Amino acid sequence: MLENKNQDKTDLESLGEFGLIDHLTKHFPLNQKSTIKGIGDDAAVLDFKDKKTVVSTDLLVEGVHFDLSYMPLKHLGYKAVMVNLSDIYAMNAKATQITVSLAVSNRFPLEALEELYAGIALATKIYNVDLVGGDTTSSQTGLIISITAIGEAIAEDIVYRSGAKENDLLVVTGDLGGAYMGLQVLEREKEVYKVNPNSQPDLEPYSYIVERQLKPEARKDIFELFKKLEAHPTAMIDISDGLSSEILHLCKNSKVGCNLYEEKIPLDPTVISACEEFKIDSTLVALSGGEDYELLFTLDQKEFPKIKGNPNLTVVGHMTADNEGAHLVSRNNSKIPLTAQGWNSFAKT
Amino acid sequence: MLENKNQDKTDLESLGEFGLIDHLTKHFPLNQKSTIKGIGDDAAVLDFKDKKTVVSTDLLVEGVHFDLSYMPLKHLGYKAVMVNLSDIYAMNAKATQITVSLAVSNRFPLEALEELYAGIALATKIYNVDLVGGDTTSSQTGLIISITAIGEAIAEDIVYRSGAKENDLLVVTGDLGGAYMGLQVLEREKEVYKVNPNSQPDLEPYSYIVERQLKPEARKDIFELFKKLEAHPTAMIDISDGLSSEILHLCKNSKVGCNLYEEKIPLDPTVISACEEFKIDSTLVALSGGEDYELLFTLDQKEFPKIKGNPNLTVVGHMTADNEGAHLVSRNNSKIPLTAQGWNSFAKT
């Protein structure tokens, strides 16, 4: 589909490297006060005055992190930005700028990259971040996207992974497992399509979980909610690899243990029905699925009244002494040690 | 050579993503005052107080930017850092932090990545920058390195590409064309090796130019020299794609023209003799060769006494009115329009 056989499509080489960057980025406005100079020099220039700067970077590789047979390029651009902004929000900071670098093979025409950048542009607009730099080069095979996100915060607002204390509440935003189940649906439809290219998939019943996979949203609203509620998380991380893996990161960095209650894990009804259809345990999906980009944080019990009843937040457990370890307390009240079954990008498939 | 057939080598998958990052980065000290938190959270935290932050990013792709058949991994790691720091110094800023992301296929054992990181570590030590973040993932084919460099400067010190004025002097640091000629030597030796794997190449006569290709140095010293001389460049860019391409960037961004004098272009004797041996015009090599990572800047003529006689700096021309265009004034005094013959990473080869 993306092969450059169409005579109406524009070869990347006809633009050259500088022409390509100019072309793809010319419609990105700069809105952040802290952006002094964006794209077009050796480096961007930013001004954070007396605030701290936070920086995060992620690399997305075709065939490892995304499959273009069901991931539209516009969604991919949007999601690539979300993956990075999510890390900034997980520091309880405001995302302000991104840089985007691409390695792309000649099989992509210019119009494909324009689609990708349309998704990046939409994300920068909705999340109010400036695109301030990047690099574009050729690759011998697929598409690789490298994004660095930059944000700002005052020192006392920044939340690390290391601040959780014994007895703190463990809280998760939104619901879990949707992105993973959306992927299962898309992969099944891909197999059906291989057998019968004329089949018309009906994704309507799965729209929520498919959207969770294809167009996730980073939780910018939680950063704003904390400000409004005057809540101060003690530790925080974003859920990119699955709840289990992220809990273990918090425990390791904060030197605490954890009890996670299976019955408390927030699951959308669509996730539960998809799990039944695919005969997968929904708890396992929430623990190991990943890519939901929700936030996981700990909170002093004294602050519970601030978050009580908030539909965005679910208390799923509490932190314990380090030597008690990290456990899932199952519905039948047995304690199962949590293991990092988060997705391992080096595993042989 | 790098295929993972050796039983003594460590599979990447045995470490997993988190284990790999931890393993590769555990010996990187943090020395910059502005580094509050490095690797190990969702984002790094930096503190630039009342200074401006500069950010630059580059992507290096195996088979496009480097060839591992003659590029040792340690040198590659070192060079990847240099490419980015060079952009920071080209803003007349102090480089302070880097992030490093890798996509790497399973054909690389852990020991290969350790070599790569040994080069990165050496670069961070010599140039005094902190490694503060990154991402490591698998790739289906080769090695891809994405580096973002961050630096700081006070606002009035920052030099953009856009500040050159008519009659400003055009100045280049060091000498040009060495990296390109080093590449010619290495590619010739690779062909010889293919025919006769027992051949022992004698690279001794080419050591300067081979080092320019394999282990370039970013011009941190120039940033320090400007401070010492109290010199204030009006515009600056680093020479990554060749002198001609960079001059055109300065002209376009500053809306000026330029006369570049062929006889003034600084060439090392080794470059001249290699050009004779390879029957390539040395001026063309300097104009289009690239990868020297020298700096090109413009300076008000009044400041000439400050740089006069400095062995690091060569005046190669002067800026003219925009409508006069950008020209090379040849040794026989004819004017030849400069064209961007810098390396085009999208050109079919």
mmCIF file with all atom_site columns, C-alpha atoms in Angstrom, chain B residues 47-223:
data_model
loop_
_atom_site.group_PDB
_atom_site.id
_atom_site.type_symbol
_atom_site.label_atom_id
_atom_site.label_alt_id
_atom_site.label_comp_id
_atom_site.label_asym_id
_atom_site.label_entity_id
_atom_site.label_seq_id
_atom_site.pdbx_PDB_ins_code
_atom_site.Cartn_x
_atom_site.Cartn_y
_atom_site.Cartn_z
_atom_site.occupancy
_atom_site.B_iso_or_equiv
_atom_site.pdbx_formal_charge
_atom_site.auth_seq_id
_atom_site.auth_comp_id
_atom_site.auth_asym_id
_atom_site.auth_atom_id
_atom_site.pdbx_PDB_model_num
ATOM 1   C CA . ASP B 1 47  ? 18.092 23.127  36.077 1.00 0.00 ? 47  ASP B CA 1
ATOM 2   C CA . PHE B 1 48  ? 19.352 25.971  33.912 1.00 0.00 ? 48  PHE B CA 1
ATOM 3   C CA . LYS B 1 49  ? 18.361 28.804  36.242 1.00 0.00 ? 49  LYS B CA 1
ATOM 4   C CA . ASP B 1 50  ? 18.554 32.093  34.331 1.00 0.00 ? 50  ASP B CA 1
ATOM 5   C CA . LYS B 1 51  ? 20.366 30.648  31.317 1.00 0.00 ? 51  LYS B CA 1
ATOM 6   C CA . LYS B 1 52  ? 18.872 29.625  27.996 1.00 0.00 ? 52  LYS B CA 1
ATOM 7   C CA . THR B 1 53  ? 18.706 25.952  27.079 1.00 0.00 ? 53  THR B CA 1
ATOM 8   C CA . VAL B 1 54  ? 19.767 24.756  23.623 1.00 0.00 ? 54  VAL B CA 1
ATOM 9   C CA . VAL B 1 55  ? 18.693 21.371  22.238 1.00 0.00 ? 55  VAL B CA 1
ATOM 10  C CA . SER B 1 56  ? 19.827 19.466  19.148 1.00 0.00 ? 56  SER B CA 1
ATOM 11  C CA . THR B 1 57  ? 19.133 15.951  17.899 1.00 0.00 ? 57  THR B CA 1
ATOM 12  C CA . ASP B 1 58  ? 20.640 13.632  15.264 1.00 0.00 ? 58  ASP B CA 1
ATOM 13  C CA . LEU B 1 59  ? 19.886 10.150  14.006 1.00 0.00 ? 59  LEU B CA 1
ATOM 14  C CA . LEU B 1 60  ? 22.669 7.861   12.712 1.00 0.00 ? 60  LEU B CA 1
ATOM 15  C CA . VAL B 1 61  ? 21.671 4.829   10.662 1.00 0.00 ? 61  VAL B CA 1
ATOM 16  C CA . GLU B 1 62  ? 23.869 1.824   9.823  1.00 0.00 ? 62  GLU B CA 1
ATOM 17  C CA . GLY B 1 63  ? 24.479 1.575   6.094  1.00 0.00 ? 63  GLY B CA 1
ATOM 18  C CA . VAL B 1 64  ? 23.642 5.256   5.627  1.00 0.00 ? 64  VAL B CA 1
ATOM 19  C CA . HIS B 1 65  ? 25.868 7.134   8.078  1.00 0.00 ? 65  HIS B CA 1
ATOM 20  C CA . PHE B 1 66  ? 28.335 4.443   9.052  1.00 0.00 ? 66  PHE B CA 1
ATOM 21  C CA . ASP B 1 67  ? 29.717 1.125   7.878  1.00 0.00 ? 67  ASP B CA 1
ATOM 22  C CA . LEU B 1 68  ? 30.695 -1.248  10.677 1.00 0.00 ? 68  LEU B CA 1
ATOM 23  C CA . SER B 1 69  ? 33.112 -3.095  8.407  1.00 0.00 ? 69  SER B CA 1
ATOM 24  C CA . TYR B 1 70  ? 35.645 -0.328  9.018  1.00 0.00 ? 70  TYR B CA 1
ATOM 25  C CA . MET B 1 71  ? 34.093 1.730   11.816 1.00 0.00 ? 71  MET B CA 1
ATOM 26  C CA . PRO B 1 72  ? 34.990 0.257   15.229 1.00 0.00 ? 72  PRO B CA 1
ATOM 27  C CA . LEU B 1 73  ? 31.993 0.472   17.583 1.00 0.00 ? 73  LEU B CA 1
ATOM 28  C CA . LYS B 1 74  ? 33.902 2.457   20.173 1.00 0.00 ? 74  LYS B CA 1
ATOM 29  C CA . HIS B 1 75  ? 34.737 5.083   17.577 1.00 0.00 ? 75  HIS B CA 1
ATOM 30  C CA . LEU B 1 76  ? 31.144 5.073   16.385 1.00 0.00 ? 76  LEU B CA 1
ATOM 31  C CA . GLY B 1 77  ? 29.907 5.838   19.899 1.00 0.00 ? 77  GLY B CA 1
ATOM 32  C CA . TYR B 1 78  ? 32.430 8.642   20.231 1.00 0.00 ? 78  TYR B CA 1
ATOM 33  C CA . LYS B 1 79  ? 31.589 10.105  16.816 1.00 0.00 ? 79  LYS B CA 1
ATOM 34  C CA . ALA B 1 80  ? 27.818 9.947   17.418 1.00 0.00 ? 80  ALA B CA 1
ATOM 35  C CA . VAL B 1 81  ? 28.295 12.180  20.460 1.00 0.00 ? 81  VAL B CA 1
ATOM 36  C CA . MET B 1 82  ? 30.601 14.545  18.538 1.00 0.00 ? 82  MET B CA 1
ATOM 37  C CA . VAL B 1 83  ? 28.032 15.020  15.748 1.00 0.00 ? 83  VAL B CA 1
ATOM 38  C CA . ASN B 1 84  ? 25.560 16.329  18.328 1.00 0.00 ? 84  ASN B CA 1
ATOM 39  C CA . LEU B 1 85  ? 27.906 18.362  20.510 1.00 0.00 ? 85  LEU B CA 1
ATOM 40  C CA . SER B 1 86  ? 29.120 20.082  17.366 1.00 0.00 ? 86  SER B CA 1
ATOM 41  C CA . ASP B 1 87  ? 25.602 21.508  16.878 1.00 0.00 ? 87  ASP B CA 1
ATOM 42  C CA . ILE B 1 88  ? 25.603 22.871  20.428 1.00 0.00 ? 88  ILE B CA 1
ATOM 43  C CA . TYR B 1 89  ? 29.013 24.521  20.008 1.00 0.00 ? 89  TYR B CA 1
ATOM 44  C CA . ALA B 1 90  ? 27.743 25.978  16.712 1.00 0.00 ? 90  ALA B CA 1
ATOM 45  C CA . MET B 1 91  ? 25.235 27.947  18.821 1.00 0.00 ? 91  MET B CA 1
ATOM 46  C CA . ASN B 1 92  ? 28.188 29.248  20.885 1.00 0.00 ? 92  ASN B CA 1
ATOM 47  C CA . ALA B 1 93  ? 26.740 27.363  23.846 1.00 0.00 ? 93  ALA B CA 1
ATOM 48  C CA . LYS B 1 94  ? 28.225 25.012  26.443 1.00 0.00 ? 94  LYS B CA 1
ATOM 49  C CA . ALA B 1 95  ? 27.149 21.381  25.957 1.00 0.00 ? 95  ALA B CA 1
ATOM 50  C CA . THR B 1 96  ? 25.898 19.955  29.254 1.00 0.00 ? 96  THR B CA 1
ATOM 51  C CA . GLN B 1 97  ? 23.793 16.776  28.755 1.00 0.00 ? 97  GLN B CA 1
ATOM 52  C CA . ILE B 1 98  ? 22.989 14.112  26.175 1.00 0.00 ? 98  ILE B CA 1
ATOM 53  C CA . THR B 1 99  ? 20.379 11.376  25.793 1.00 0.00 ? 99  THR B CA 1
ATOM 54  C CA . VAL B 1 100 ? 21.223 8.271   23.742 1.00 0.00 ? 100 VAL B CA 1
ATOM 55  C CA . SER B 1 101 ? 18.628 5.956   22.176 1.00 0.00 ? 101 SER B CA 1
ATOM 56  C CA . LEU B 1 102 ? 19.537 2.759   20.339 1.00 0.00 ? 102 LEU B CA 1
ATOM 57  C CA . ALA B 1 103 ? 17.645 0.397   18.067 1.00 0.00 ? 103 ALA B CA 1
ATOM 58  C CA . VAL B 1 104 ? 19.721 -2.736  17.672 1.00 0.00 ? 104 VAL B CA 1
ATOM 59  C CA . SER B 1 105 ? 19.222 -6.134  16.075 1.00 0.00 ? 105 SER B CA 1
ATOM 60  C CA . ASN B 1 106 ? 19.867 -9.402  17.864 1.00 0.00 ? 106 ASN B CA 1
ATOM 61  C CA . ARG B 1 107 ? 22.978 -9.949  15.749 1.00 0.00 ? 107 ARG B CA 1
ATOM 62  C CA . PHE B 1 108 ? 24.792 -7.634  18.201 1.00 0.00 ? 108 PHE B CA 1
ATOM 63  C CA . PRO B 1 109 ? 25.895 -9.301  21.429 1.00 0.00 ? 109 PRO B CA 1
ATOM 64  C CA . LEU B 1 110 ? 26.038 -7.310  24.648 1.00 0.00 ? 110 LEU B CA 1
ATOM 65  C CA . GLU B 1 111 ? 29.796 -6.965  24.281 1.00 0.00 ? 111 GLU B CA 1
ATOM 66  C CA . ALA B 1 112 ? 29.333 -5.001  21.032 1.00 0.00 ? 112 ALA B CA 1
ATOM 67  C CA . LEU B 1 113 ? 27.052 -2.500  22.779 1.00 0.00 ? 113 LEU B CA 1
ATOM 68  C CA . GLU B 1 114 ? 29.533 -2.241  25.640 1.00 0.00 ? 114 GLU B CA 1
ATOM 69  C CA . GLU B 1 115 ? 32.146 -1.182  23.081 1.00 0.00 ? 115 GLU B CA 1
ATOM 70  C CA . LEU B 1 116 ? 29.748 1.405   21.662 1.00 0.00 ? 116 LEU B CA 1
ATOM 71  C CA . TYR B 1 117 ? 29.037 2.760   25.154 1.00 0.00 ? 117 TYR B CA 1
ATOM 72  C CA . ALA B 1 118 ? 32.758 2.823   25.961 1.00 0.00 ? 118 ALA B CA 1
ATOM 73  C CA . GLY B 1 119 ? 33.088 5.337   23.118 1.00 0.00 ? 119 GLY B CA 1
ATOM 74  C CA . ILE B 1 120 ? 30.091 7.313   24.366 1.00 0.00 ? 120 ILE B CA 1
ATOM 75  C CA . ALA B 1 121 ? 31.573 7.297   27.884 1.00 0.00 ? 121 ALA B CA 1
ATOM 76  C CA . LEU B 1 122 ? 34.922 8.550   26.632 1.00 0.00 ? 122 LEU B CA 1
ATOM 77  C CA . ALA B 1 123 ? 33.224 11.386  24.762 1.00 0.00 ? 123 ALA B CA 1
ATOM 78  C CA . THR B 1 124 ? 31.112 12.416  27.777 1.00 0.00 ? 124 THR B CA 1
ATOM 79  C CA . LYS B 1 125 ? 34.241 12.395  29.938 1.00 0.00 ? 125 LYS B CA 1
ATOM 80  C CA . ILE B 1 126 ? 36.443 14.440  27.608 1.00 0.00 ? 126 ILE B CA 1
ATOM 81  C CA . TYR B 1 127 ? 33.684 16.917  26.751 1.00 0.00 ? 127 TYR B CA 1
ATOM 82  C CA . ASN B 1 128 ? 32.256 16.974  30.273 1.00 0.00 ? 128 ASN B CA 1
ATOM 83  C CA . VAL B 1 129 ? 28.623 16.259  29.439 1.00 0.00 ? 129 VAL B CA 1
ATOM 84  C CA . ASP B 1 130 ? 26.214 14.078  31.441 1.00 0.00 ? 130 ASP B CA 1
ATOM 85  C CA . LEU B 1 131 ? 24.330 11.142  29.931 1.00 0.00 ? 131 LEU B CA 1
ATOM 86  C CA . VAL B 1 132 ? 20.824 11.704  31.349 1.00 0.00 ? 132 VAL B CA 1
ATOM 87  C CA . GLY B 1 133 ? 18.441 9.471   29.438 1.00 0.00 ? 133 GLY B CA 1
ATOM 88  C CA . GLY B 1 134 ? 17.712 7.197   26.556 1.00 0.00 ? 134 GLY B CA 1
ATOM 89  C CA . ASP B 1 135 ? 15.755 4.300   25.206 1.00 0.00 ? 135 ASP B CA 1
ATOM 90  C CA . THR B 1 136 ? 16.946 0.919   23.981 1.00 0.00 ? 136 THR B CA 1
ATOM 91  C CA . THR B 1 137 ? 14.912 -1.277  21.702 1.00 0.00 ? 137 THR B CA 1
ATOM 92  C CA . SER B 1 138 ? 15.302 -3.971  19.092 1.00 0.00 ? 138 SER B CA 1
ATOM 93  C CA . SER B 1 139 ? 15.482 -3.411  15.343 1.00 0.00 ? 139 SER B CA 1
ATOM 94  C CA . GLN B 1 140 ? 14.859 -5.875  12.566 1.00 0.00 ? 140 GLN B CA 1
ATOM 95  C CA . THR B 1 141 ? 18.029 -5.016  10.734 1.00 0.00 ? 141 THR B CA 1
ATOM 96  C CA . GLY B 1 142 ? 20.879 -2.736  11.626 1.00 0.00 ? 142 GLY B CA 1
ATOM 97  C CA . LEU B 1 143 ? 21.978 -0.356  14.327 1.00 0.00 ? 143 LEU B CA 1
ATOM 98  C CA . ILE B 1 144 ? 20.347 3.058   14.726 1.00 0.00 ? 144 ILE B CA 1
ATOM 99  C CA . ILE B 1 145 ? 21.628 5.668   17.156 1.00 0.00 ? 145 ILE B CA 1
ATOM 100 C CA . SER B 1 146 ? 19.574 8.715   18.109 1.00 0.00 ? 146 SER B CA 1
ATOM 101 C CA . ILE B 1 147 ? 21.244 11.345  20.254 1.00 0.00 ? 147 ILE B CA 1
ATOM 102 C CA . THR B 1 148 ? 19.806 14.551  21.680 1.00 0.00 ? 148 THR B CA 1
ATOM 103 C CA . ALA B 1 149 ? 22.277 17.069  23.067 1.00 0.00 ? 149 ALA B CA 1
ATOM 104 C CA . ILE B 1 150 ? 21.388 19.855  25.472 1.00 0.00 ? 150 ILE B CA 1
ATOM 105 C CA . GLY B 1 151 ? 23.431 22.921  26.314 1.00 0.00 ? 151 GLY B CA 1
ATOM 106 C CA . GLU B 1 152 ? 23.267 26.261  28.033 1.00 0.00 ? 152 GLU B CA 1
ATOM 107 C CA . ALA B 1 153 ? 24.224 29.829  27.266 1.00 0.00 ? 153 ALA B CA 1
ATOM 108 C CA . ILE B 1 154 ? 23.368 33.329  28.369 1.00 0.00 ? 154 ILE B CA 1
ATOM 109 C CA . ALA B 1 155 ? 21.056 34.924  25.835 1.00 0.00 ? 155 ALA B CA 1
ATOM 110 C CA . GLU B 1 156 ? 23.511 37.477  24.433 1.00 0.00 ? 156 GLU B CA 1
ATOM 111 C CA . ASP B 1 157 ? 26.143 34.810  23.724 1.00 0.00 ? 157 ASP B CA 1
ATOM 112 C CA . ILE B 1 158 ? 23.953 32.624  21.473 1.00 0.00 ? 158 ILE B CA 1
ATOM 113 C CA . VAL B 1 159 ? 24.914 32.790  17.797 1.00 0.00 ? 159 VAL B CA 1
ATOM 114 C CA . TYR B 1 160 ? 22.283 31.939  15.185 1.00 0.00 ? 160 TYR B CA 1
ATOM 115 C CA . ARG B 1 161 ? 22.703 31.255  11.489 1.00 0.00 ? 161 ARG B CA 1
ATOM 116 C CA . SER B 1 162 ? 20.813 34.428  10.747 1.00 0.00 ? 162 SER B CA 1
ATOM 117 C CA . GLY B 1 163 ? 23.049 37.228  12.030 1.00 0.00 ? 163 GLY B CA 1
ATOM 118 C CA . ALA B 1 164 ? 25.647 37.606  9.237  1.00 0.00 ? 164 ALA B CA 1
ATOM 119 C CA . LYS B 1 165 ? 25.922 41.125  7.760  1.00 0.00 ? 165 LYS B CA 1
ATOM 120 C CA . GLU B 1 166 ? 27.312 42.411  4.458  1.00 0.00 ? 166 GLU B CA 1
ATOM 121 C CA . ASN B 1 167 ? 31.116 42.844  4.672  1.00 0.00 ? 167 ASN B CA 1
ATOM 122 C CA . ASP B 1 168 ? 31.440 40.444  7.634  1.00 0.00 ? 168 ASP B CA 1
ATOM 123 C CA . LEU B 1 169 ? 34.443 38.149  7.399  1.00 0.00 ? 169 LEU B CA 1
ATOM 124 C CA . LEU B 1 170 ? 33.777 34.456  6.738  1.00 0.00 ? 170 LEU B CA 1
ATOM 125 C CA . VAL B 1 171 ? 35.971 32.311  8.985  1.00 0.00 ? 171 VAL B CA 1
ATOM 126 C CA . VAL B 1 172 ? 36.533 28.571  9.243  1.00 0.00 ? 172 VAL B CA 1
ATOM 127 C CA . THR B 1 173 ? 38.160 26.607  12.081 1.00 0.00 ? 173 THR B CA 1
ATOM 128 C CA . GLY B 1 174 ? 40.765 23.885  11.497 1.00 0.00 ? 174 GLY B CA 1
ATOM 129 C CA . ASP B 1 175 ? 41.075 22.372  8.045  1.00 0.00 ? 175 ASP B CA 1
ATOM 130 C CA . LEU B 1 176 ? 38.627 20.775  5.656  1.00 0.00 ? 176 LEU B CA 1
ATOM 131 C CA . GLY B 1 177 ? 38.212 17.654  3.540  1.00 0.00 ? 177 GLY B CA 1
ATOM 132 C CA . GLY B 1 178 ? 40.086 15.286  5.853  1.00 0.00 ? 178 GLY B CA 1
ATOM 133 C CA . ALA B 1 179 ? 37.054 13.240  6.913  1.00 0.00 ? 179 ALA B CA 1
ATOM 134 C CA . TYR B 1 180 ? 35.975 12.723  3.314  1.00 0.00 ? 180 TYR B CA 1
ATOM 135 C CA . MET B 1 181 ? 39.418 11.633  2.141  1.00 0.00 ? 181 MET B CA 1
ATOM 136 C CA . GLY B 1 182 ? 39.726 9.338   5.169  1.00 0.00 ? 182 GLY B CA 1
ATOM 137 C CA . LEU B 1 183 ? 36.505 7.686   4.029  1.00 0.00 ? 183 LEU B CA 1
ATOM 138 C CA . GLN B 1 184 ? 37.961 7.185   0.523  1.00 0.00 ? 184 GLN B CA 1
ATOM 139 C CA . VAL B 1 185 ? 40.997 5.430   2.003  1.00 0.00 ? 185 VAL B CA 1
ATOM 140 C CA . LEU B 1 186 ? 38.839 3.202   4.246  1.00 0.00 ? 186 LEU B CA 1
ATOM 141 C CA . GLU B 1 187 ? 36.523 2.267   1.388  1.00 0.00 ? 187 GLU B CA 1
ATOM 142 C CA . ARG B 1 188 ? 39.489 1.377   -0.828 1.00 0.00 ? 188 ARG B CA 1
ATOM 143 C CA . GLU B 1 189 ? 40.928 -0.843  1.924  1.00 0.00 ? 189 GLU B CA 1
ATOM 144 C CA . LYS B 1 190 ? 37.528 -2.513  2.315  1.00 0.00 ? 190 LYS B CA 1
ATOM 145 C CA . GLU B 1 191 ? 37.555 -3.441  -1.399 1.00 0.00 ? 191 GLU B CA 1
ATOM 146 C CA . VAL B 1 192 ? 41.113 -4.747  -1.114 1.00 0.00 ? 192 VAL B CA 1
ATOM 147 C CA . TYR B 1 193 ? 40.089 -6.814  1.932  1.00 0.00 ? 193 TYR B CA 1
ATOM 148 C CA . LYS B 1 194 ? 37.174 -8.330  0.010  1.00 0.00 ? 194 LYS B CA 1
ATOM 149 C CA . VAL B 1 195 ? 39.578 -9.572  -2.676 1.00 0.00 ? 195 VAL B CA 1
ATOM 150 C CA . ASN B 1 196 ? 42.296 -10.648 -0.250 1.00 0.00 ? 196 ASN B CA 1
ATOM 151 C CA . PRO B 1 197 ? 41.277 -11.065 3.397  1.00 0.00 ? 197 PRO B CA 1
ATOM 152 C CA . ASN B 1 198 ? 44.913 -11.643 4.339  1.00 0.00 ? 198 ASN B CA 1
ATOM 153 C CA . SER B 1 199 ? 46.086 -8.250  3.145  1.00 0.00 ? 199 SER B CA 1
ATOM 154 C CA . GLN B 1 200 ? 47.494 -6.009  5.842  1.00 0.00 ? 200 GLN B CA 1
ATOM 155 C CA . PRO B 1 201 ? 46.567 -2.419  5.045  1.00 0.00 ? 201 PRO B CA 1
ATOM 156 C CA . ASP B 1 202 ? 49.201 0.212   5.802  1.00 0.00 ? 202 ASP B CA 1
ATOM 157 C CA . LEU B 1 203 ? 47.113 3.150   6.982  1.00 0.00 ? 203 LEU B CA 1
ATOM 158 C CA . GLU B 1 204 ? 50.059 4.927   8.624  1.00 0.00 ? 204 GLU B CA 1
ATOM 159 C CA . PRO B 1 205 ? 50.513 7.546   5.861  1.00 0.00 ? 205 PRO B CA 1
ATOM 160 C CA . TYR B 1 206 ? 46.805 8.314   6.120  1.00 0.00 ? 206 TYR B CA 1
ATOM 161 C CA . SER B 1 207 ? 46.520 8.393   9.902  1.00 0.00 ? 207 SER B CA 1
ATOM 162 C CA . TYR B 1 208 ? 45.419 12.054  10.083 1.00 0.00 ? 208 TYR B CA 1
ATOM 163 C CA . ILE B 1 209 ? 42.604 11.759  7.554  1.00 0.00 ? 209 ILE B CA 1
ATOM 164 C CA . VAL B 1 210 ? 41.474 8.320   8.776  1.00 0.00 ? 210 VAL B CA 1
ATOM 165 C CA . GLU B 1 211 ? 41.220 9.752   12.288 1.00 0.00 ? 211 GLU B CA 1
ATOM 166 C CA . ARG B 1 212 ? 39.265 12.735  10.955 1.00 0.00 ? 212 ARG B CA 1
ATOM 167 C CA . GLN B 1 213 ? 36.732 10.200  9.606  1.00 0.00 ? 213 GLN B CA 1
ATOM 168 C CA . LEU B 1 214 ? 36.688 7.701   12.475 1.00 0.00 ? 214 LEU B CA 1
ATOM 169 C CA . LYS B 1 215 ? 37.251 9.926   15.485 1.00 0.00 ? 215 LYS B CA 1
ATOM 170 C CA . PRO B 1 216 ? 36.358 13.532  14.777 1.00 0.00 ? 216 PRO B CA 1
ATOM 171 C CA . GLU B 1 217 ? 36.433 16.093  17.581 1.00 0.00 ? 217 GLU B CA 1
ATOM 172 C CA . ALA B 1 218 ? 33.727 18.725  18.110 1.00 0.00 ? 218 ALA B CA 1
ATOM 173 C CA . ARG B 1 219 ? 35.199 22.234  18.483 1.00 0.00 ? 219 ARG B CA 1
ATOM 174 C CA . LYS B 1 220 ? 34.541 22.831  22.168 1.00 0.00 ? 220 LYS B CA 1
ATOM 175 C CA . ASP B 1 221 ? 37.789 24.806  22.207 1.00 0.00 ? 221 ASP B CA 1
ATOM 176 C CA . ILE B 1 222 ? 36.381 27.438  19.842 1.00 0.00 ? 222 ILE B CA 1
ATOM 177 C CA . PHE B 1 223 ? 33.511 28.234  22.193 1.00 0.00 ? 223 PHE B CA 1
#
